[in-house]
């Protein structure tokens, strides 16, 4: 069975601080996909990143960066110089590959979510 | 970009009534759609996988007779909550998977907030 654990239930920081959201996953699959989503108060999920298990390269996108460590089954998310607009619930998710080639993914298993509050 | 809509965005109903929620892929065809449920301050939990033209696959613990799913076309899946009760009050979110496997993307709808009085 697949499992995603986000141990941090809530994080509170002051604007301009860096913050890292942790995500640890469990899966028996050798090919899988990892995701991060942002859910603002409106409820709509905002896609942030997708990474497949073949690609352990870390990624940076503006103030966002992701650290994928297969050896520790972790996929952590860092926001640099946080802003008030970053306040939201952040979900890490995992999906198994749906085909033999591992080029397609299916249903998502979500972590419990981390509530991030950035104070001015 | 690919857009998934849900209708209605919110609904309030009386206990015992049935409510239908629509999930539409507006600019792409989706052979597979997923239905998730999110209770307040909790995570998203998959309810069922809906495949066009076939019966939905329900997750363990989800009553298929209570949550009726119909995926009649490549752009529309519906979730009907039958005989809704207050404990069914939740945020229901669908996602749609692009029919072309090579275009390996799923897109989430904006969600439907159901309140059962």
Coordinates of N, CA and C in Angstrom, one line a residue:
Chain A
X1 N 0.8 -1.2 0.0 CA 0.0 0.0 0.0 C 0.9 1.2 0.0
X2 N 0.3 2.3 -0.6 CA 1.1 3.5 -0.6 C 0.7 4.4 0.5
X3 N 1.7 5.2 1.0 CA 1.4 6.1 2.1 C 2.3 7.3 1.9
X4 N 1.7 8.5 2.3 CA 2.4 9.7 2.3 C 2.3 10.4 3.6
X5 N 3.4 10.8 4.2 CA 3.4 11.4 5.6 C 3.9 12.8 5.5
X6 N 3.1 13.7 6.0 CA 3.6 15.1 6.2 C 3.5 15.3 7.7
X7 N 4.6 15.2 8.3 CA 4.7 15.2 9.8 C 4.3 16.6 10.3
X8 N 4.6 17.6 9.6 CA 4.3 19.0 10.1 C 2.8 19.3 9.8
X9 N 2.0 19.4 10.9 CA 0.6 19.7 10.7 C 0.5 21.2 10.4
X10 N 1.2 22.1 11.1 CA 1.1 23.5 10.9 C 2.5 24.1 11.1
X11 N 2.8 25.1 10.2 CA 4.0 25.9 10.3 C 3.6 27.3 10.2
X12 N 4.3 28.1 11.1 CA 4.0 29.5 11.1 C 5.4 30.2 11.0
X13 N 5.5 31.1 10.0 CA 6.7 31.9 9.8 C 6.4 33.3 9.6
X14 N 7.5 34.1 9.7 CA 7.3 35.5 9.4 C 7.8 35.8 8.0
X15 N 7.2 36.7 7.3 CA 7.5 37.0 5.9 C 9.1 37.1 5.8
X16 N 9.5 36.6 4.6 CA 10.9 36.6 4.2 C 11.7 35.5 4.8
X17 N 11.2 34.7 5.7 CA 11.8 33.6 6.2 C 11.8 32.5 5.2
X18 N 12.8 31.6 5.2 CA 12.7 30.4 4.4 C 12.0 29.3 5.2
X19 N 11.2 28.4 4.5 CA 10.5 27.4 5.2 C 10.5 26.1 4.3
X20 N 10.7 25.0 5.0 CA 10.8 23.7 4.3 C 9.6 22.8 4.8
X21 N 8.9 22.3 3.9 CA 7.8 21.4 4.2 C 8.3 19.9 3.9
X22 N 8.1 19.1 4.9 CA 8.6 17.7 4.7 C 7.6 16.8 4.1
X23 N 8.1 15.8 3.4 CA 7.2 14.8 2.8 C 8.0 13.5 2.8
X24 N 7.4 12.5 3.4 CA 8.0 11.1 3.3 C 7.0 10.2 2.8
X25 N 7.4 9.3 1.9 CA 6.5 8.4 1.2 C 6.9 6.9 1.4
X26 N 5.9 6.1 1.2 CA 6.1 4.6 1.2 C 5.4 4.1 0.0
X27 N 6.1 3.2 -0.8 CA 5.5 2.5 -1.9 C 6.4 1.3 -2.2
X28 N 5.7 0.3 -2.7 CA 6.4 -0.9 -3.2 C 6.8 -0.8 -4.6
X29 N 6.2 0.1 -5.3 CA 6.4 0.3 -6.7 C 7.8 0.8 -7.0
X30 N 8.4 0.4 -8.1 CA 9.7 0.9 -8.5 C 9.6 2.1 -9.3
X31 N 8.4 2.3 -9.9 CA 8.1 3.5 -10.8 C 6.9 4.2 -10.2
X32 N 7.1 5.4 -9.9 CA 6.0 6.2 -9.2 C 6.2 7.7 -9.5
X33 N 5.2 8.4 -9.1 CA 5.3 9.9 -9.3 C 5.0 10.6 -8.0
X34 N 5.6 11.7 -7.8 CA 5.4 12.5 -6.6 C 5.0 13.9 -7.0
X35 N 4.2 14.5 -6.2 CA 3.6 15.8 -6.5 C 3.5 16.7 -5.3
X36 N 3.5 18.0 -5.5 CA 3.1 18.9 -4.5 C 2.0 19.8 -5.1
X37 N 1.0 20.0 -4.2 CA -0.1 20.9 -4.5 C -0.3 21.9 -3.4
X38 N -0.8 23.1 -3.8 CA -1.1 24.2 -2.9 C -2.6 24.3 -2.9
X39 N -3.2 24.4 -1.7 CA -4.7 24.6 -1.6 C -5.0 25.9 -0.8
X40 N -5.2 27.0 -1.5 CA -5.6 28.2 -0.8 C -7.0 28.1 -0.2
X41 N -7.4 29.1 0.6 CA -8.7 29.0 1.2 C -9.9 28.8 0.2
X42 N -9.7 29.1 -1.0 CA -10.8 28.9 -2.0 C -11.1 27.4 -2.2
X43 N -10.1 26.6 -1.9 CA -10.3 25.1 -2.0 C -9.7 24.5 -3.3
X44 N -9.5 25.3 -4.3 CA -9.0 24.8 -5.5 C -7.6 24.4 -5.4
X45 N -7.3 23.2 -5.9 CA -5.9 22.7 -5.8 C -5.0 23.4 -6.9
X46 N -3.9 23.8 -6.5 CA -3.0 24.4 -7.5 C -1.8 23.5 -7.6
X47 N -1.5 23.0 -8.8 CA -0.4 22.1 -9.1 C 0.9 22.9 -9.0
X48 N 1.9 22.3 -8.3 CA 3.2 23.0 -8.2 C 4.3 22.2 -8.9
X49 N 4.3 20.9 -8.7 CA 5.4 20.1 -9.3 C 5.0 18.6 -9.4
X50 N 5.5 18.0 -10.4 CA 5.4 16.5 -10.5 C 6.8 16.0 -10.8
X51 N 7.2 14.9 -10.2 CA 8.5 14.3 -10.4 C 8.3 12.8 -10.5
X52 N 8.9 12.2 -11.4 CA 8.8 10.7 -11.5 C 10.1 10.1 -10.8
X53 N 9.9 8.9 -10.5 CA 11.0 8.2 -9.6 C 12.3 8.0 -10.4
X54 N 12.3 8.2 -11.7 CA 13.5 8.1 -12.4 C 14.4 9.3 -12.3
X55 N 13.8 10.4 -11.9 CA 14.5 11.6 -12.0 C 14.7 12.2 -10.6
X56 N 15.9 12.1 -10.1 CA 16.2 12.5 -8.8 C 16.8 13.9 -8.7
X57 N 16.8 14.5 -9.9 CA 17.4 15.9 -9.9 C 16.5 16.8 -9.1
X58 N 17.1 17.7 -8.3 CA 16.4 18.7 -7.6 C 15.9 19.8 -8.5
X59 N 14.9 20.5 -8.2 CA 14.4 21.5 -9.1 C 14.1 22.8 -8.4
X60 N 14.3 23.8 -9.1 CA 14.1 25.2 -8.5 C 13.2 25.9 -9.5
X61 N 12.2 26.5 -8.9 CA 11.3 27.4 -9.8 C 11.0 28.6 -9.0
X62 N 11.7 29.7 -9.3 CA 11.6 30.9 -8.6 C 11.9 30.8 -7.1
X63 N 11.0 31.0 -6.3 CA 11.3 30.9 -4.8 C 11.1 29.5 -4.3
X64 N 10.6 28.6 -5.2 CA 10.3 27.3 -4.8 C 11.4 26.3 -5.2
X65 N 11.7 25.4 -4.3 CA 12.7 24.3 -4.7 C 12.2 23.0 -4.1
X66 N 12.6 21.9 -4.7 CA 12.2 20.6 -4.2 C 13.5 19.7 -4.2
X67 N 13.5 18.9 -3.1 CA 14.7 18.0 -2.9 C 14.1 16.6 -2.8
X68 N 14.4 15.8 -3.8 CA 14.0 14.5 -3.9 C 15.1 13.5 -3.5
X69 N 14.9 12.8 -2.5 CA 15.9 11.8 -2.0 C 15.3 10.4 -2.0
X70 N 15.6 9.7 -3.0 CA 15.1 8.3 -3.1 C 15.6 7.5 -1.9
X71 N 16.8 7.7 -1.5 CA 17.4 6.9 -0.4 C 16.6 7.0 0.9
X72 N 16.1 8.1 1.1 CA 15.3 8.3 2.4 C 13.8 8.5 2.1
X73 N 13.4 8.2 0.8 CA 12.0 8.3 0.5 C 11.4 9.6 0.9
X74 N 12.1 10.7 0.5 CA 11.6 12.0 0.9 C 11.5 12.9 -0.3
X75 N 10.6 13.8 -0.3 CA 10.4 14.8 -1.3 C 10.0 16.1 -0.7
X76 N 11.0 16.8 -0.2 CA 10.8 18.0 0.6 C 10.7 19.3 -0.3
X77 N 9.9 20.2 0.2 CA 9.6 21.4 -0.6 C 10.0 22.7 0.3
X78 N 10.8 23.5 -0.4 CA 11.3 24.7 0.3 C 10.8 26.0 -0.4
X79 N 10.3 26.9 0.4 CA 9.9 28.2 -0.1 C 11.0 29.2 0.5
X80 N 11.6 29.9 -0.4 CA 12.6 30.8 0.0 C 12.0 32.2 0.1
X81 N 12.3 33.0 1.1 CA 11.8 34.3 1.2 C 10.3 34.3 1.2
X82 N 9.7 33.6 2.1 CA 8.2 33.4 2.1 C 7.5 34.8 2.0
X83 N 6.3 34.7 1.5 CA 5.4 35.8 1.4 C 4.0 35.5 2.0
X84 N 3.3 36.5 2.3 CA 2.0 36.3 2.9 C 1.1 35.5 1.9
X85 N 1.3 35.7 0.6 CA 0.5 35.0 -0.4 C 0.8 33.5 -0.4
X86 N 1.8 33.1 0.2 CA 2.2 31.6 0.3 C 1.3 30.9 1.3
X87 N 0.6 31.6 2.2 CA -0.2 31.0 3.2 C -1.3 30.1 2.5
X88 N -1.3 28.9 2.9 CA -2.2 27.9 2.3 C -1.9 26.6 2.9
X89 N -2.7 25.6 2.5 CA -2.4 24.2 2.9 C -1.6 23.6 1.7
X90 N -0.6 22.9 2.0 CA 0.3 22.2 1.0 C 0.2 20.7 1.2
X91 N -0.1 20.1 0.0 CA -0.2 18.6 0.0 C 0.9 18.0 -0.8
X92 N 1.5 17.0 -0.3 CA 2.4 16.1 -1.0 C 1.5 14.9 -1.5
X93 N 1.8 14.4 -2.6 CA 1.0 13.2 -3.1 C 1.8 12.3 -3.9
X94 N 1.4 11.0 -4.0 CA 2.1 10.0 -4.6 C 1.2 9.2 -5.5
X95 N 1.7 8.8 -6.7 CA 0.9 7.9 -7.6 C 1.8 6.9 -8.2
X96 N 1.2 5.7 -8.3 CA 1.9 4.6 -9.0 C 1.9 4.8 -10.5
X97 N 2.8 4.2 -11.1 CA 2.8 4.2 -12.6 C 1.7 3.3 -13.0
X98 N 1.0 3.7 -14.1 CA -0.1 2.9 -14.6 C 0.2 1.9 -15.7
X99 N 1.4 2.1 -16.3 CA 1.8 1.2 -17.4 C 3.2 0.7 -17.2
X100 N 3.5 -0.3 -18.0 CA 4.8 -1.0 -17.8 C 6.0 0.0 -18.0
X101 N 5.8 0.9 -18.9 CA 6.8 1.8 -19.2 C 7.0 2.9 -18.2
X102 N 6.0 3.0 -17.3 CA 6.1 4.0 -16.3 C 5.8 5.4 -16.8
X103 N 5.2 5.6 -17.9 CA 5.0 6.9 -18.5 C 3.6 7.5 -18.2
X104 N 2.8 6.8 -17.4 CA 1.5 7.2 -17.1 C 1.2 7.0 -15.7
X105 N 0.5 7.9 -15.0 CA 0.2 7.7 -13.6 C -1.3 7.7 -13.4
X106 N -1.7 7.3 -12.2 CA -3.1 7.1 -12.0 C -3.6 7.9 -10.8
X107 N -4.3 7.2 -9.9 CA -4.9 7.8 -8.7 C -3.8 8.3 -7.8
X108 N -4.1 9.4 -7.1 CA -3.2 10.0 -6.2 C -3.5 9.6 -4.7
X109 N -2.5 9.4 -4.0 CA -2.6 9.2 -2.5 C -2.0 10.5 -1.9
X110 N -2.8 11.2 -1.1 CA -2.3 12.5 -0.6 C -1.8 12.3 0.9
X111 N -0.9 13.2 1.2 CA -0.5 13.3 2.6 C -1.5 14.1 3.4
X112 N -1.3 14.2 4.7 CA -2.3 14.9 5.5 C -2.4 16.4 5.3
X113 N -1.4 16.9 4.7 CA -1.3 18.4 4.4 C -0.6 19.1 5.5
X114 N 0.0 20.2 5.2 CA 0.7 21.1 6.1 C 0.1 22.5 5.9
X115 N -0.4 23.1 7.0 CA -1.0 24.4 7.0 C 0.2 25.4 7.2
X116 N 0.4 26.2 6.2 CA 1.5 27.2 6.3 C 0.9 28.6 6.4
X117 N 1.3 29.2 7.5 CA 0.8 30.6 7.7 C 2.1 31.5 7.7
X118 N 2.0 32.5 6.8 CA 3.1 33.5 6.7 C 2.6 34.8 7.2
X119 N 3.2 35.3 8.3 CA 2.8 36.5 8.9 C 3.6 37.7 8.4
X120 N 2.9 38.8 8.2 CA 3.6 40.0 7.7 C 4.6 40.5 8.7
Chain B
X1 N -4.7 26.0 -21.9 CA -4.4 25.0 -20.9 C -5.7 24.2 -20.6
X2 N -5.5 23.0 -20.1 CA -6.6 22.1 -19.8 C -7.4 22.6 -18.6
X3 N -8.7 22.6 -18.8 CA -9.6 23.1 -17.8 C -10.7 22.0 -17.4
X4 N -10.9 21.9 -16.1 CA -11.9 21.0 -15.6 C -12.9 21.8 -14.8
X5 N -14.1 21.7 -15.1 CA -15.1 22.4 -14.3 C -16.0 21.5 -13.5
X6 N -16.5 22.0 -12.4 CA -17.5 21.3 -11.6 C -18.7 22.1 -11.4
X7 N -19.8 21.4 -11.4 CA -21.1 22.1 -11.2 C -22.0 21.3 -10.3
X8 N -22.6 21.8 -9.3 CA -22.4 23.2 -8.8 C -21.1 23.4 -8.0
X9 N -20.8 24.7 -7.8 CA -19.6 24.9 -6.9 C -20.0 24.7 -5.5
X10 N -21.2 24.9 -5.1 CA -21.6 24.7 -3.8 C -23.1 24.3 -3.8
X11 N -23.6 23.5 -2.9 CA -25.0 23.1 -2.8 C -25.3 22.8 -1.3
X12 N -26.5 23.3 -1.0 CA -27.1 23.0 0.3 C -28.4 22.2 0.1
X13 N -28.5 21.1 0.8 CA -29.7 20.3 0.6 C -30.2 19.8 1.9
X14 N -31.4 19.3 1.9 CA -32.0 18.7 3.1 C -31.6 17.3 3.2
X15 N -31.6 16.8 4.4 CA -31.3 15.4 4.6 C -32.3 14.5 3.9
X16 N -31.8 13.5 3.3 CA -32.7 12.6 2.6 C -32.8 12.8 1.1
X17 N -32.4 14.0 0.6 CA -32.4 14.3 -0.8 C -31.2 13.8 -1.5
X18 N -31.3 13.7 -2.8 CA -30.1 13.3 -3.6 C -29.5 14.5 -4.3
X19 N -28.2 14.5 -4.5 CA -27.5 15.6 -5.1 C -26.6 15.1 -6.2
X20 N -26.7 15.8 -7.4 CA -25.8 15.4 -8.5 C -24.7 16.4 -8.7
X21 N -23.5 16.0 -8.8 CA -22.3 16.9 -9.0 C -21.7 16.5 -10.4
X22 N -21.5 17.5 -11.2 CA -20.9 17.2 -12.6 C -19.5 17.6 -12.6
X23 N -18.7 16.8 -13.3 CA -17.3 17.1 -13.6 C -17.1 17.0 -15.1
X24 N -16.7 18.2 -15.6 CA -16.5 18.2 -17.1 C -15.1 18.6 -17.5
X25 N -14.5 17.9 -18.4 CA -13.2 18.4 -19.0 C -13.6 19.3 -20.2
X26 N -13.2 20.5 -20.2 CA -13.8 21.5 -21.1 C -13.0 21.5 -22.5
X27 N -11.8 21.2 -22.5 CA -11.0 21.4 -23.7 C -10.2 20.1 -24.0
X28 N -10.5 19.0 -23.4 CA -9.8 17.8 -23.7 C -10.7 16.6 -23.4
X29 N -10.4 15.5 -23.9 CA -11.2 14.3 -23.6 C -10.5 13.5 -22.5
X30 N -11.3 13.0 -21.6 CA -10.8 12.2 -20.5 C -11.4 10.9 -20.4
X31 N -10.6 9.8 -20.5 CA -11.1 8.5 -20.4 C -11.3 8.1 -18.9
X32 N -10.5 8.8 -18.1 CA -10.5 8.4 -16.7 C -10.7 9.7 -15.9
X33 N -11.6 9.6 -14.9 CA -11.8 10.7 -14.0 C -11.8 10.1 -12.6
X34 N -11.3 10.9 -11.6 CA -11.2 10.5 -10.3 C -12.1 11.4 -9.4
X35 N -12.7 10.8 -8.4 CA -13.5 11.6 -7.4 C -12.9 11.5 -6.1
X36 N -12.6 12.6 -5.5 CA -12.0 12.7 -4.1 C -13.0 13.4 -3.2
X37 N -12.8 13.2 -1.9 CA -13.6 13.8 -0.9 C -12.7 14.4 0.1
X38 N -13.0 15.6 0.6 CA -12.2 16.2 1.6 C -13.0 16.8 2.7
X39 N -12.9 16.2 3.9 CA -13.6 16.7 5.0 C -12.8 17.9 5.6
X40 N -13.5 18.8 6.3 CA -12.9 20.0 6.8 C -11.6 19.7 7.6
X41 N -10.5 20.4 7.2 CA -9.2 20.3 7.8 C -8.6 18.9 7.7
X42 N -9.0 18.2 6.7 CA -8.4 16.9 6.4 C -7.9 16.8 5.0
X43 N -7.3 15.7 4.7 CA -6.7 15.5 3.4 C -7.8 15.0 2.4
X44 N -7.3 15.0 1.1 CA -8.2 14.4 0.1 C -8.1 12.9 0.1
X45 N -9.2 12.3 0.0 CA -9.3 10.8 0.0 C -10.0 10.4 -1.3
X46 N -9.4 9.5 -2.0 CA -10.0 9.0 -3.3 C -11.2 8.2 -3.0
X47 N -12.3 8.5 -3.7 CA -13.5 7.8 -3.5 C -13.7 6.7 -4.6
X48 N -13.4 7.1 -5.8 CA -13.6 6.2 -6.9 C -12.9 6.6 -8.1
X49 N -12.7 5.7 -9.0 CA -12.1 5.9 -10.3 C -13.2 5.6 -11.3
X50 N -13.4 6.6 -12.2 CA -14.5 6.5 -13.2 C -13.9 6.4 -14.6
X51 N -14.2 5.3 -15.3 CA -13.8 5.2 -16.6 C -14.9 5.3 -17.6
X52 N -14.7 6.0 -18.7 CA -15.7 6.2 -19.7 C -16.3 4.9 -20.2
X53 N -17.6 4.7 -20.1 CA -18.2 3.6 -20.7 C -18.2 2.3 -19.8
X54 N -17.7 2.4 -18.6 CA -17.6 1.2 -17.8 C -18.0 1.6 -16.3
X55 N -18.1 0.6 -15.5 CA -18.5 0.9 -14.1 C -17.3 1.5 -13.4
X56 N -17.7 2.3 -12.4 CA -16.6 2.9 -11.6 C -16.0 1.9 -10.6
X57 N -14.8 2.2 -10.3 CA -14.1 1.3 -9.3 C -14.0 2.1 -8.0
X58 N -14.6 1.6 -6.9 CA -14.7 2.3 -5.7 C -13.6 1.9 -4.7
X59 N -13.2 2.8 -3.9 CA -12.2 2.5 -2.9 C -12.9 1.8 -1.7
X60 N -12.1 1.1 -1.0 CA -12.6 0.4 0.1 C -13.3 1.3 1.1
X61 N -14.5 0.9 1.5 CA -15.2 1.7 2.5 C -16.1 2.8 1.9
X62 N -16.1 2.9 0.6 CA -17.0 3.8 -0.1 C -18.2 3.1 -0.6
X63 N -19.4 3.5 -0.2 CA -20.6 2.8 -0.6 C -21.0 3.1 -2.0
X64 N -20.9 2.1 -2.9 CA -21.2 2.4 -4.3 C -22.7 2.7 -4.5
X65 N -23.6 2.2 -3.7 CA -25.0 2.4 -3.8 C -25.4 3.8 -3.4
X66 N -24.5 4.4 -2.6 CA -24.8 5.7 -2.0 C -24.2 6.8 -2.9
X67 N -23.0 6.5 -3.4 CA -22.3 7.4 -4.3 C -22.3 6.9 -5.7
X68 N -23.3 7.3 -6.5 CA -23.4 6.7 -7.8 C -22.6 7.6 -8.8
X69 N -21.8 6.9 -9.6 CA -20.9 7.5 -10.5 C -21.2 7.1 -11.9
X70 N -21.4 8.1 -12.8 CA -21.7 7.8 -14.2 C -20.7 8.5 -15.1
X71 N -20.1 7.8 -16.0 CA -19.1 8.5 -16.9 C -19.5 8.2 -18.3
X72 N -20.5 8.9 -18.7 CA -21.2 8.6 -20.0 C -20.5 9.1 -21.2
X73 N -19.6 10.0 -21.1 CA -18.9 10.5 -22.2 C -17.5 10.8 -21.9
X74 N -16.7 11.2 -22.9 CA -15.3 11.4 -22.7 C -15.1 12.8 -22.0
X75 N -16.1 13.6 -21.8 CA -15.9 14.9 -21.1 C -16.8 15.1 -19.9
X76 N -17.5 14.1 -19.5 CA -18.4 14.3 -18.4 C -18.5 13.1 -17.5
X77 N -18.3 13.3 -16.2 CA -18.6 12.3 -15.2 C -19.5 12.9 -14.1
X78 N -20.4 12.2 -13.6 CA -21.3 12.7 -12.6 C -21.2 11.8 -11.3
X79 N -21.3 12.5 -10.2 CA -21.3 11.9 -8.9 C -22.7 12.2 -8.2
X80 N -23.5 11.2 -7.9 CA -24.8 11.5 -7.3 C -24.7 10.9 -5.9
X81 N -24.9 11.8 -4.9 CA -25.0 11.4 -3.5 C -26.4 11.2 -3.2
X82 N -26.8 9.9 -3.0 CA -28.2 9.6 -2.8 C -28.5 9.6 -1.4
X83 N -29.7 10.0 -1.1 CA -30.2 10.1 0.3 C -29.1 10.7 1.2
X84 N -28.8 11.9 0.9 CA -27.7 12.6 1.6 C -28.0 12.8 3.1
X85 N -27.0 12.7 3.9 CA -27.2 12.9 5.3 C -26.1 13.9 5.8
X86 N -26.2 14.5 6.9 CA -25.2 15.5 7.3 C -23.8 15.0 7.3
X87 N -23.6 13.8 7.6 CA -22.2 13.2 7.5 C -21.6 13.2 6.1
X88 N -22.4 13.4 5.1 CA -21.9 13.5 3.7 C -21.5 14.9 3.4
X89 N -21.7 15.8 4.3 CA -21.2 17.2 4.0 C -19.7 17.2 3.9
X90 N -19.3 17.7 2.8 CA -17.8 17.6 2.5 C -17.5 18.4 1.2
X91 N -16.2 18.5 0.9 CA -15.8 19.1 -0.3 C -15.4 18.0 -1.3
X92 N -16.1 18.0 -2.4 CA -15.9 16.9 -3.4 C -15.1 17.5 -4.6
X93 N -14.0 16.8 -4.9 CA -13.2 17.3 -6.0 C -13.0 16.2 -7.0
X94 N -13.0 16.6 -8.3 CA -12.8 15.6 -9.3 C -11.5 15.9 -10.0
X95 N -10.9 14.9 -10.7 CA -9.8 15.2 -11.5 C -10.0 14.4 -12.8
X96 N -9.5 14.9 -13.9 CA -9.6 14.3 -15.2 C -8.3 14.0 -15.8
X97 N -8.1 12.8 -16.3 CA -6.9 12.4 -17.0 C -7.0 12.5 -18.5
X98 N -6.1 13.1 -19.1 CA -6.1 13.3 -20.5 C -6.1 11.9 -21.2
X99 N -6.9 11.8 -22.2 CA -7.1 10.4 -22.8 C -5.9 9.9 -23.5
X100 N -5.0 10.8 -23.9 CA -3.8 10.4 -24.6 C -2.7 10.0 -23.5
X101 N -2.4 8.8 -23.4 CA -1.5 8.4 -22.4 C -0.1 9.1 -22.4
X102 N 0.2 9.4 -23.7 CA 1.5 10.1 -23.8 C 1.5 11.5 -23.2
X103 N 0.2 12.1 -23.1 CA 0.1 13.4 -22.5 C -0.3 13.1 -21.1
X104 N 0.7 12.8 -20.3 CA 0.6 12.3 -19.0 C 0.2 13.3 -18.0
X105 N -1.0 13.8 -18.0 CA -1.5 14.8 -17.1 C -2.9 14.6 -16.6
X106 N -3.0 15.0 -15.3 CA -4.4 15.0 -14.7 C -4.6 16.5 -14.3
X107 N -5.9 16.8 -14.4 CA -6.3 18.2 -14.0 C -7.4 18.2 -13.0
X108 N -7.3 19.0 -12.0 CA -8.3 19.0 -11.0 C -9.4 20.1 -11.2
X109 N -10.6 19.7 -10.9 CA -11.7 20.7 -10.9 C -11.6 21.6 -9.7
X110 N -12.4 22.6 -9.6 CA -12.4 23.6 -8.5 C -13.1 23.1 -7.2
X111 N -13.8 21.9 -7.3 CA -14.4 21.4 -6.2 C -15.9 21.8 -6.0
X112 N -16.6 21.0 -5.3 CA -18.0 21.3 -5.0 C -18.2 21.1 -3.5
X113 N -18.7 22.2 -2.8 CA -18.9 22.1 -1.4 C -20.4 21.7 -1.1
X114 N -20.5 20.5 -0.5 CA -21.9 20.0 -0.2 C -22.2 20.2 1.3
X115 N -23.3 20.8 1.6 CA -23.7 20.9 3.0 C -25.1 20.3 3.1
X116 N -25.2 19.3 3.9 CA -26.5 18.6 4.1 C -27.1 19.0 5.5
X117 N -28.3 19.6 5.4 CA -28.9 20.1 6.7 C -29.7 19.0 7.4

